[in-house]
Coordinates of C-alpha atoms in Angstrom, one line a residue:
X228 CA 102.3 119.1 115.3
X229 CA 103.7 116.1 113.9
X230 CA 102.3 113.9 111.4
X231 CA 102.3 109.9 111.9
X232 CA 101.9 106.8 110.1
X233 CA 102.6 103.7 110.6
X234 CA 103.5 99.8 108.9
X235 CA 104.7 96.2 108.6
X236 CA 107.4 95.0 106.6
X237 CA 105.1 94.2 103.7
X238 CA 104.2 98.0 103.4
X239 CA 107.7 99.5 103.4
X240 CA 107.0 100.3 99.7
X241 CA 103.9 102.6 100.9
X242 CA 106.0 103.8 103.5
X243 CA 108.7 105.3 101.2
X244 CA 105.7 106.6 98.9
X245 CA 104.1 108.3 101.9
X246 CA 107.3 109.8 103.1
X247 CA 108.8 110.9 99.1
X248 CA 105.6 112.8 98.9
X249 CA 105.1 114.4 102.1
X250 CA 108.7 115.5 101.3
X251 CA 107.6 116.9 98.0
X252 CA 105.0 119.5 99.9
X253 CA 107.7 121.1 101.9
X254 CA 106.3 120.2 105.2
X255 CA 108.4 120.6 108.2
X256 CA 108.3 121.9 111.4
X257 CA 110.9 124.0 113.7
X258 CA 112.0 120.8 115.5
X259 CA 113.6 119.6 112.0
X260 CA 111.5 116.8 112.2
X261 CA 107.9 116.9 111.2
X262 CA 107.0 113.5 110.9
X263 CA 107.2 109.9 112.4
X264 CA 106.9 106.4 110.9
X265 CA 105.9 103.6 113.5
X266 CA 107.5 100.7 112.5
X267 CA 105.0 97.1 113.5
X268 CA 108.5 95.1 113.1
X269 CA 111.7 94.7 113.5
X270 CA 112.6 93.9 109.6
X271 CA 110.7 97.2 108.3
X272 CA 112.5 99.1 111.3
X273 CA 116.1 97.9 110.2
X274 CA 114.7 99.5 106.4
X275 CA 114.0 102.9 107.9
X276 CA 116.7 103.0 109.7
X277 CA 119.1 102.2 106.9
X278 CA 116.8 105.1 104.7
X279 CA 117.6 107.6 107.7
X280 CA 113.9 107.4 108.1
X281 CA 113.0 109.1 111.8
X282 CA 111.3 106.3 113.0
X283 CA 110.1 104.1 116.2
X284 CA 109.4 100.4 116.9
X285 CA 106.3 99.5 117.7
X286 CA 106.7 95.6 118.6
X287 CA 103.3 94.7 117.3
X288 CA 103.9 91.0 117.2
X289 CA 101.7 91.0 114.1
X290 CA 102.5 89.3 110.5
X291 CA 105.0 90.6 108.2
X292 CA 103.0 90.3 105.3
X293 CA 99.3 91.5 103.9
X294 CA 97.3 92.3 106.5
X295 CA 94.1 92.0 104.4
X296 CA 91.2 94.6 104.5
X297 CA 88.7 93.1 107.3
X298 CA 90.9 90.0 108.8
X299 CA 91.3 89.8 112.4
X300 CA 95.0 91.0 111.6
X301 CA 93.8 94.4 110.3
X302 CA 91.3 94.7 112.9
X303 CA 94.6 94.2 115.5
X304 CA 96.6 96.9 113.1
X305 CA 94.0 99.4 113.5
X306 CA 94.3 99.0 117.8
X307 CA 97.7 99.6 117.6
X308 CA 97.0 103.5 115.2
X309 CA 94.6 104.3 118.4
X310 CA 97.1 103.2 120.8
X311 CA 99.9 105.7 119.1
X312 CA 97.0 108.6 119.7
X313 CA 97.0 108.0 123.6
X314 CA 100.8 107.8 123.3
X315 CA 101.1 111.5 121.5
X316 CA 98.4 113.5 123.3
X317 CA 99.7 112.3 126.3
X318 CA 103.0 113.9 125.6
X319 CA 101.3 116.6 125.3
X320 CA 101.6 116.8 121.0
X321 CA 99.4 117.5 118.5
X322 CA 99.1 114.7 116.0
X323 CA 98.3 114.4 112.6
X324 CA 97.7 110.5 111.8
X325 CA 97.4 109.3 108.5
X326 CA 97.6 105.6 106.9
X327 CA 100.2 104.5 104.7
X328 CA 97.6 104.3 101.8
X329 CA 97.2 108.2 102.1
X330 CA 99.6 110.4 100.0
X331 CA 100.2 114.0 100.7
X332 CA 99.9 116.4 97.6
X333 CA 100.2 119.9 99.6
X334 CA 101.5 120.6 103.3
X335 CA 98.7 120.1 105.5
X336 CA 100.0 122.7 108.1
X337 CA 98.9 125.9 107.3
X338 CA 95.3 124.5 107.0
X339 CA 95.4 122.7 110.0
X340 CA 96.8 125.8 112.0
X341 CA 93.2 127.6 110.9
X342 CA 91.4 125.4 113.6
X343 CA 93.7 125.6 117.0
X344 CA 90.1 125.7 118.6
X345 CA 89.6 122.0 117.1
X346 CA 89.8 119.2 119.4
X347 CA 89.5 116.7 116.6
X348 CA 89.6 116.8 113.1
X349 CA 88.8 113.4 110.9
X350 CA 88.3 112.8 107.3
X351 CA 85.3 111.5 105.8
X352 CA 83.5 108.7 103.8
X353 CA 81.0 111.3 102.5
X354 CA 80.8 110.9 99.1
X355 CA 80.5 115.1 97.8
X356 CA 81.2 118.3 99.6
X357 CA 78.4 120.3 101.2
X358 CA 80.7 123.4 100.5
X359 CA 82.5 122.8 97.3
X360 CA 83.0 126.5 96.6
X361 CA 85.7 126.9 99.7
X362 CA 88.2 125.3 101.8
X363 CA 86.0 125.3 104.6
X364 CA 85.0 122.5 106.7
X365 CA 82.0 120.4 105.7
X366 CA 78.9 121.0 107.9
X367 CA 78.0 118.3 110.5
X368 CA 77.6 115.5 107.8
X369 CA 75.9 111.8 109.0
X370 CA 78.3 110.0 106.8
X371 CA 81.1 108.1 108.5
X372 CA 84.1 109.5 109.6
X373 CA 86.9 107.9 108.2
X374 CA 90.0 107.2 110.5
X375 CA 92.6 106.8 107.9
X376 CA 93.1 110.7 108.5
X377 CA 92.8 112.2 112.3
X378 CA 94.5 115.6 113.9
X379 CA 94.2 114.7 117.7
X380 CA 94.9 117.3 119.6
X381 CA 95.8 117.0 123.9
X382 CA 92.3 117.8 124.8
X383 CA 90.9 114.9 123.3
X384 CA 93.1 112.4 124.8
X385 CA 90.4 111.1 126.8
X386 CA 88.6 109.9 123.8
X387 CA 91.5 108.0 122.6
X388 CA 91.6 106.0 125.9
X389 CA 88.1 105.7 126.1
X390 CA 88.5 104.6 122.5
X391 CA 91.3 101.9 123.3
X392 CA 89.3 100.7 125.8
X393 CA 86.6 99.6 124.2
X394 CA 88.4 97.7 121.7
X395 CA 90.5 96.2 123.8
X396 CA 87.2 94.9 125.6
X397 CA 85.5 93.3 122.2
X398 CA 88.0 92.5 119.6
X399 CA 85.1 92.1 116.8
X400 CA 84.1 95.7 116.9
X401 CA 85.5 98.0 114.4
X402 CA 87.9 100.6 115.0
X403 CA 86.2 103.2 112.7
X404 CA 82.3 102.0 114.1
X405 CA 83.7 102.8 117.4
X406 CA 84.7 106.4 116.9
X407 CA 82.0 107.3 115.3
X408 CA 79.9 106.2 118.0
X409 CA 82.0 108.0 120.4
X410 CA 82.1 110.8 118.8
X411 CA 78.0 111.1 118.9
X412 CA 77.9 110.0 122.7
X413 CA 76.1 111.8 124.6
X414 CA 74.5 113.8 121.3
X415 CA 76.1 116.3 119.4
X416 CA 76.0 120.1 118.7
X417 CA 76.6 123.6 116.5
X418 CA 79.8 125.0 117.9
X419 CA 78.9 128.1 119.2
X420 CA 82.0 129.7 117.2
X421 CA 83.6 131.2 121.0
X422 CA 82.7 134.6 119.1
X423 CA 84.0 134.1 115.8
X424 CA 82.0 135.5 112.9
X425 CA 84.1 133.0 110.2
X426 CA 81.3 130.7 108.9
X427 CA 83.8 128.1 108.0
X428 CA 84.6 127.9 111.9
X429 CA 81.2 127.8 112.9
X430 CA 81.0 124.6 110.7
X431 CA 82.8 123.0 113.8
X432 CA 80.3 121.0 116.3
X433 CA 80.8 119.8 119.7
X434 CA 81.1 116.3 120.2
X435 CA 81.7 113.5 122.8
X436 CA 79.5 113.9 125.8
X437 CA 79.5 118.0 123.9
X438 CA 82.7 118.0 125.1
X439 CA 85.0 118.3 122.5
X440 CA 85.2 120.1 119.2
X441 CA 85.0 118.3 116.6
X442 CA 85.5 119.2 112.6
X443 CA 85.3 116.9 109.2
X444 CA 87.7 117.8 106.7
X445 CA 86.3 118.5 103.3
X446 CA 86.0 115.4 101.1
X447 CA 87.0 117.9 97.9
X448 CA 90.2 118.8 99.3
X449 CA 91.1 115.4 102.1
X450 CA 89.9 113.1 99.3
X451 CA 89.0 109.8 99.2
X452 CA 89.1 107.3 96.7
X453 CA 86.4 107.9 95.2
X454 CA 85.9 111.5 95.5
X455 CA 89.4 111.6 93.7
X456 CA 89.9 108.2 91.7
X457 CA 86.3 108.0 90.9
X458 CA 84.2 110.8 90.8
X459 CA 87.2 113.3 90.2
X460 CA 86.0 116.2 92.3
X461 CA 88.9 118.1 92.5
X462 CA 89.6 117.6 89.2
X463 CA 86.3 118.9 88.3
X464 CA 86.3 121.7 90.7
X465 CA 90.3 122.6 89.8
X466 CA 91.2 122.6 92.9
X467 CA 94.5 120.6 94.8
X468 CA 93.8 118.4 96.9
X469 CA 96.1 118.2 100.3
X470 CA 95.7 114.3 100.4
X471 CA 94.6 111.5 98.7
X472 CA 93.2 108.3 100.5
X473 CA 93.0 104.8 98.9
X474 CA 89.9 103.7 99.7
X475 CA 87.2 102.8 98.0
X476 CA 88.7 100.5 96.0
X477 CA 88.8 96.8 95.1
X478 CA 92.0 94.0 94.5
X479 CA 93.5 94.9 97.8
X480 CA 96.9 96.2 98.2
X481 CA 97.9 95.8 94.6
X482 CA 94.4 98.0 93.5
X483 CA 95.6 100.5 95.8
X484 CA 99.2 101.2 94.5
X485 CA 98.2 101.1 91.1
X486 CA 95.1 104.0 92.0
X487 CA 98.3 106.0 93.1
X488 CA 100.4 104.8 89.6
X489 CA 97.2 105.4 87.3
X490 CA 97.1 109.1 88.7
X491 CA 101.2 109.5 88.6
X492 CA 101.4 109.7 92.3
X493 CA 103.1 106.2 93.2
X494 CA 107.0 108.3 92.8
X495 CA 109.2 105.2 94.2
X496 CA 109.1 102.6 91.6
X497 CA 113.0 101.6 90.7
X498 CA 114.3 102.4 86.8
X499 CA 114.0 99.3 85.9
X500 CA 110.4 99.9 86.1
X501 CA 110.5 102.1 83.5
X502 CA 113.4 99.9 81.4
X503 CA 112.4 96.6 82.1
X504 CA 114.7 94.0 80.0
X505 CA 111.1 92.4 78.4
X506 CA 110.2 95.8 76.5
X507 CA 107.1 96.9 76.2
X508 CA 103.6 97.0 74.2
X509 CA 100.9 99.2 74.3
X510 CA 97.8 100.1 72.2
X511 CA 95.3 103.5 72.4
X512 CA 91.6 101.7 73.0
X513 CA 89.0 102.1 70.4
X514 CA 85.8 103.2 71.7
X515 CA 82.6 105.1 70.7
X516 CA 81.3 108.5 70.3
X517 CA 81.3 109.9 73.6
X518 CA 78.0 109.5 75.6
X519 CA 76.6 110.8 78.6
X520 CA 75.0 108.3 80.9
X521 CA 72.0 108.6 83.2
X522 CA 71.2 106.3 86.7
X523 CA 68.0 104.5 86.5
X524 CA 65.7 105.5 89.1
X525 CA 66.0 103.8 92.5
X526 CA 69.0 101.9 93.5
X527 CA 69.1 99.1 91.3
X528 CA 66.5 96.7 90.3
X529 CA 66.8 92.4 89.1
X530 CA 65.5 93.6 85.8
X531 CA 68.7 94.2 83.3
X532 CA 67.9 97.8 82.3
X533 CA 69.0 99.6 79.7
X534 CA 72.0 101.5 81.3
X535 CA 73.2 97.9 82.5
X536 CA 73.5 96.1 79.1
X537 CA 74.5 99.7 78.0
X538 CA 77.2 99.6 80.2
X539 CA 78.8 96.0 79.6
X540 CA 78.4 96.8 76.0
X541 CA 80.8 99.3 76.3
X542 CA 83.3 97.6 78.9
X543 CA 83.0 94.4 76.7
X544 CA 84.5 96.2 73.9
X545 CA 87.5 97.2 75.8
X546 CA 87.7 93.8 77.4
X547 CA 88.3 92.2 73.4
X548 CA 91.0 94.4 73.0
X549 CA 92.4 93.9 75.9
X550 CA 92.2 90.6 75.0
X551 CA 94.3 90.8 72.1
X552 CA 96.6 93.1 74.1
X553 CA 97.3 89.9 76.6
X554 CA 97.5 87.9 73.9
X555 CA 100.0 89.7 71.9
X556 CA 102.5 90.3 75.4
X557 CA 102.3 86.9 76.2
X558 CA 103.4 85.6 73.0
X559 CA 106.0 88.2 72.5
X560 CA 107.0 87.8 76.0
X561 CA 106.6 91.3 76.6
X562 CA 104.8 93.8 79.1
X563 CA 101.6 95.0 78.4
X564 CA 100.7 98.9 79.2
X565 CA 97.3 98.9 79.9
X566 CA 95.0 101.0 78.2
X567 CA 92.6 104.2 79.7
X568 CA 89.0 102.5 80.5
X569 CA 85.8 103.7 80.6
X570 CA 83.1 102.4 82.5
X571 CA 79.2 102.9 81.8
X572 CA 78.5 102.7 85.8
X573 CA 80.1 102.7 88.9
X574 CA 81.0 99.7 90.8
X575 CA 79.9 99.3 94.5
X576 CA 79.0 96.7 97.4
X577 CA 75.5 97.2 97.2
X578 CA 72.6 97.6 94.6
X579 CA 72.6 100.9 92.7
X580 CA 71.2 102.7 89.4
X581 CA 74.7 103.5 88.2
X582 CA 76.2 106.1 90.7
X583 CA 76.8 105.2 94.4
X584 CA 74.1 107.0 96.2
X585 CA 74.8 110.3 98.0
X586 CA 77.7 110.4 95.6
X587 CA 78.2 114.4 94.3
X588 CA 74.8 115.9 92.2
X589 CA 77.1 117.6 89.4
X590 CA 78.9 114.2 88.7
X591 CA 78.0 112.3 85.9
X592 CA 78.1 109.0 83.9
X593 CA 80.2 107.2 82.1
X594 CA 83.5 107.1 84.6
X595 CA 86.2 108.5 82.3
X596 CA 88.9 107.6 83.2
X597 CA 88.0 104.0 84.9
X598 CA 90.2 102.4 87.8
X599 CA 91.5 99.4 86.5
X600 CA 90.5 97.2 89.5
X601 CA 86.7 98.2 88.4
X602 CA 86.8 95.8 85.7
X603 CA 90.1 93.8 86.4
X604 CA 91.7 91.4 89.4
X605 CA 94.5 92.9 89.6
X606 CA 95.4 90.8 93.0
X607 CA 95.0 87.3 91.5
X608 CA 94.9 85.0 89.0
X609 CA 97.3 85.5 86.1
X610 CA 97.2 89.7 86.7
X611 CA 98.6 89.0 90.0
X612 CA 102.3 89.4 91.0
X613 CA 104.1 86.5 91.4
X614 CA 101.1 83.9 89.8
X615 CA 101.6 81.1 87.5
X616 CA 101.2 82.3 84.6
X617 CA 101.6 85.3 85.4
X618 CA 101.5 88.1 82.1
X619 CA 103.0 91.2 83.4
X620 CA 101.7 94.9 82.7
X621 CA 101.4 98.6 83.8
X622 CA 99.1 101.6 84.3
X623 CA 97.6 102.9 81.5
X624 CA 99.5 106.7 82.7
X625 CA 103.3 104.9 82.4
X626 CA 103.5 106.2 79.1
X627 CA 102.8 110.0 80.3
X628 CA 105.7 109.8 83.1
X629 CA 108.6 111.3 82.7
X630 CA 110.9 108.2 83.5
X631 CA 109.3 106.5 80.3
X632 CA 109.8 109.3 78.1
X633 CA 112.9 107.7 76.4
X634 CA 110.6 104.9 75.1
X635 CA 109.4 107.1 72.6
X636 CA 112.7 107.3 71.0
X637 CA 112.7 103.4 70.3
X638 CA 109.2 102.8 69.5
X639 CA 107.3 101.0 66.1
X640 CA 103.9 101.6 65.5
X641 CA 102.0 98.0 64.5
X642 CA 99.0 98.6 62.6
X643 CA 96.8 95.8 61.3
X644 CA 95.4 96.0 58.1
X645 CA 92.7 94.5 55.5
X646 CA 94.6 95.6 52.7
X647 CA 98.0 94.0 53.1
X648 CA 98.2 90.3 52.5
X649 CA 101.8 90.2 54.2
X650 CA 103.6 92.7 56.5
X651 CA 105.0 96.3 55.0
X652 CA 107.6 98.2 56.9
X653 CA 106.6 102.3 55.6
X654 CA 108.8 104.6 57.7
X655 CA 108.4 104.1 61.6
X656 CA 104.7 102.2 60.6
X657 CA 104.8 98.0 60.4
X658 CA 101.5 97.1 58.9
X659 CA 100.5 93.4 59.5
X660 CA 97.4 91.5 57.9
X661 CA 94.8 90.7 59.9
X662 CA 94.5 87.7 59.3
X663 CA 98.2 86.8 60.8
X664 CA 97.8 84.8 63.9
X665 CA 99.4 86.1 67.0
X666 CA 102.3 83.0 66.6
X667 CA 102.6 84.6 63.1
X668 CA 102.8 88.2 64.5
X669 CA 105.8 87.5 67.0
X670 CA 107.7 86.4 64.3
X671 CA 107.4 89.4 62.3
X672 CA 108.5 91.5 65.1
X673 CA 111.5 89.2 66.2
X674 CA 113.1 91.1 63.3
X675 CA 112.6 94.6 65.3
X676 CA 113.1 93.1 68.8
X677 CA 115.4 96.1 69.6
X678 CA 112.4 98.3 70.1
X679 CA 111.4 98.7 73.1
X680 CA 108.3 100.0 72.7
X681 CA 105.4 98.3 70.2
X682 CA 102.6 100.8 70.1
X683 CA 99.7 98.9 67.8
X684 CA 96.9 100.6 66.3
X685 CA 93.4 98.8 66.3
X686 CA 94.6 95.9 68.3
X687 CA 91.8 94.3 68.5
X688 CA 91.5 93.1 64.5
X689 CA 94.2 90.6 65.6
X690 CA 92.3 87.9 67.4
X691 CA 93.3 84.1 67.5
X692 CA 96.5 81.6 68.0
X693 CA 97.4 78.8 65.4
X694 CA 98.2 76.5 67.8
X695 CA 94.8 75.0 69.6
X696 CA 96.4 74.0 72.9
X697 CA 98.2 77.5 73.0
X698 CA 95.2 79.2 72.6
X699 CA 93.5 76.8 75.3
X700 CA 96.0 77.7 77.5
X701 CA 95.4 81.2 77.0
X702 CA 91.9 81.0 76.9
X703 CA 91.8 79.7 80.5
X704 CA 93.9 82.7 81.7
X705 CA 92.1 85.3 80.4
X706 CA 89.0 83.8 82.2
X707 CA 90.3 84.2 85.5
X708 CA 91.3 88.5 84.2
X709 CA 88.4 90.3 84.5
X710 CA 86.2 90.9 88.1
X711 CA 82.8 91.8 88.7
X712 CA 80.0 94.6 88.5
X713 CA 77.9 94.9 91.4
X714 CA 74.7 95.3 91.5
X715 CA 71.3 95.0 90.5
X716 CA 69.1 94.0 93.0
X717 CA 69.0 89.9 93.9
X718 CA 66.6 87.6 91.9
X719 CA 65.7 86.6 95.7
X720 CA 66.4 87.0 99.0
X721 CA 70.4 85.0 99.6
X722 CA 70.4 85.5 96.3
X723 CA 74.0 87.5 94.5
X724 CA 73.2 90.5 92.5
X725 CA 76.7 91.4 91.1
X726 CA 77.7 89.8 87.7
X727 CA 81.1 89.0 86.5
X728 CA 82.5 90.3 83.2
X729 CA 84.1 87.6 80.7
X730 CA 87.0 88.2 79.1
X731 CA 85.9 85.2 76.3
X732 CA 82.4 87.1 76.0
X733 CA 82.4 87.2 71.9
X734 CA 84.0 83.2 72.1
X735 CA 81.2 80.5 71.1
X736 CA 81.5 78.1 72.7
X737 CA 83.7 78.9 76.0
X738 CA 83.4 78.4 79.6
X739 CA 83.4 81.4 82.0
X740 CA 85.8 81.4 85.1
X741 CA 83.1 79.4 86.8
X742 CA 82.7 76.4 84.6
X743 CA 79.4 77.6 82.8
X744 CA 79.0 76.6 79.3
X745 CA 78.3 79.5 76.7
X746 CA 77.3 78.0 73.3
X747 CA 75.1 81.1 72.8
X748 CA 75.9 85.0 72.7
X749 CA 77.0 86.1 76.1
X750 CA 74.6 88.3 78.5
X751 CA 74.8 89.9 81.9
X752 CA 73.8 86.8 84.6
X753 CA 73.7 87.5 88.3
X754 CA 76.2 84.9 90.3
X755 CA 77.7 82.7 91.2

């Protein structure tokens, strides 16, 4: 077997995360090879080959850069993954194909060698595991098989040309759609186990035209993003996971590395990452007494129920801190580590009462801890790399790696307090009135600039500039921060049902991201 993936220049970073951690798992095979990266062009190709990365061009003729989930340029990337599944199988190799947004947490071989009667394996959008006591299988599930994870074997090489075939004849159809219907042509079937009395085999079914056996991987343990980022199964089950798939998730390519940072398994990022020359600030989010959450029946309704303003109660009090937190990096000129969120309610494309249906029964409200790109845009605006503007920050884990560990031994606590009318300096703890204005705080700290790590306490009792066109300035950043929550039901038919949090919520008067005028306290509003 060997394992494939494949990119364009713009992913190389993926590509080195991908290969680091499928190193990490011990995975080889007798050839002394193991794995293959397919390179789309010839400046990623030059990379590998100066990494010593066993690689092959694939000439795509496709763009170096983004290639943007749904475009017609990812719709041409995802021709050329079933293209490299005709070129395997008809070598006569198994392949195990996985997209550089996957990372590999434990060799997948062993598992895969359980199934040699398996034509094709695939991974799965289903959203909780009809079998979460084993490693087995999942049973013949109607959810979507999910092609960013695939085990071809020889004998189904006539689905992968078949498959190829048909999207070369309609480029508009989608890769995924297209297996999936191929898969179910001709009806489907129990495997009838060729005599085996192992249950988990008989979880197998026969597929295309009944020809071919075909399995789904289990969504506990070939997670993804939401049955691992979101809904934590694993982690609530204690099991480990053999990969991890980022999907599921929103601000594009830069929401998907930092899933993989916020859970420590991003392993490529350079030492300067962790000892960048601007220093560092960070704060511990102050929120309330634990609560459990429940969905409100049905799947959403135009009404603004009490788990919605429940949950946008609770974000919007992370959202002024956070505010604070911006505020403070950009005036000190430093990096801000974001804090751990917590979310009241799931985000989705679609109407829903607070988890996204068929999503596991034993999982449960609020979403602890909370993606970042739930509640942020991480890809634009002043959050995105290289933006005008642009206020530079990390995961909320950076301070738990081990490369950051030597912040801790230049770090000063910053703690705002009522009872000191100007700043105190009491061991390793600054205190700072509250009523300082940020301006006023940066000053302070210019005399302790050589640490590179300000970890404040209560962040959010500091809260305005002196200066009014500063804080303008500001002010029409930290409108374009935060994303959306989607959804309630429309008001009517063409109507949106998603609403976008405001990072100026608590500000009378402001204007929202979209021009609106706010001259009375804020509440959720569907749209634009």
């Amino acid at each position: 077997m060997v394992m494939v993936t494949w990119a364009n220049y713009h992913y190389h970073d993926f590509v080195s995360n991908w290969i680091a951690n499928l190193r990490k798992t011990g995975y080889t095979q007798p050839d002394g090879v193991g794995f293959l990266v397919g390179a789309m062009d010839s400046e990623l190709l030059e990379l590998l080959v100066e990494d010593n990365v066993p690689a092959f061009y694939m000439g795509s003729g496709l763009s170096t850069g983004d290639f943007g989930w749904g475009s017609k340029t990812f719709h041409k990337m995802g021709r050329e993954k079933i293209n490299l599944i005709g070129l395997f199988t008809g070598y006569g190799l198994d392949i195990l194909l996985s997209d550089v947004d996957t990372v590999w947490i434990r060799d997948p071989g062993p598992y895969i060698a359980r199934y040699p009667m398996a034509d094709v394996l695939a991974s799965s959008d289903h959203l909780s595991p009809t079998y979460a006591e084993d490693e087995g299988l999942e049973t013949m599930i109607h959810s979507a098989h999910n092609i960013g994870i695939m085990l071809f074997r020889p004998r189904a090489r006539e689905l992968a040309v078949e498959w190829s075939q048909i999207l070369d004849q309609d480029e508009t159809i989608w890769d995924q759609n297209a297996y999936n219907s191929l898969v179910k042509k001709g009806g489907t079937g129990p495997y009838d186990g060729a005599g085996s009395e192992d249950p988990q085999v008989r979880r197998l079914f026969y597929g295309y035209n009944k020809k071919l056996v075909v399995g789904v991987l289990p969504v506990q343990y070939f997670c993804s993003g939401h049955t691992y980022f979101t809904q934590r199964i694993p982690q609530s089950l204690g099991v480990d996971p053999y990969v991890v798939h980022a999907t599921f998730q929103f601000s594009g390519t830069r929401g998907k590395r930092n899933r993989f940072r916020e859970s420590m398994l991003w392993i490529v990022d350079p030492p300067e990452y962790y000892d960048a020359p601007e220093k560092y600030l960070a704060y511990d989010n102050i929120l309330p007494p634990y609560e459990v959450m429940h969905e409100q029946k049905g799947r959403g309704s135009y009404v603004i129920e009490e788990n919605v303003m429940k949950h946008f109660d609770l974000v919007n009090m992370q959202l002024r801190q956070l505010r604070s937190g911006f505020a403070l990096a950009r005036a000190l000129g430093r990096i801000l580590v974001l804090p751990k969120l917590r979310c009241g309610m799931d985000r989705w494309w679609a109407p829903h009462g607070g988890r996204i249906p068929g999503s596991w029964v034993k999982g449960h409200l609020p979403i602890d801890p909370c993606p970042a790109d739930h509640v942020l845009n991480l890809e634009n605006g002043p959050l995105g790399p290289g933006m005008k503007g642009e206020i530079k920050w990390r995961e909320y884990s950076f301070l738990n790696r081990t490369e950051s560990q030597h912040l801790q031994n230049s770090k000063l606590t910053v703690k705002p307090s009522d009872a000191h009318e100007k700043e105190e300096l009491s061991g390793d703890v600054l205190y700072i009135p509250t009523q300082y204005s940020y301006e006023r705080v940066g000053k302070v700290l210019e005399e302790h600039a050589s640490a590179k790590l300000f970890m404040f306490e209560d962040i959010g009792k500091l809260d305005h500039f002196d200066d009014a066109a500063t804080a303008q300035s500001f002010n029409s950043m930290a409108s374009q921060m935060a994303s959306i929550w989607c959804c309630v039901s429309p008001p009517a038919k063409g109507k949106p049902g998603h609403i976008w949090y405001d990072m100026l919520f608590d500000v009378i008067p402001h204007k929202d991201r979209h021009g609106r005028q706010w001259s009375t306290p804020w509440e959720p509003k569907c749209g634009p």
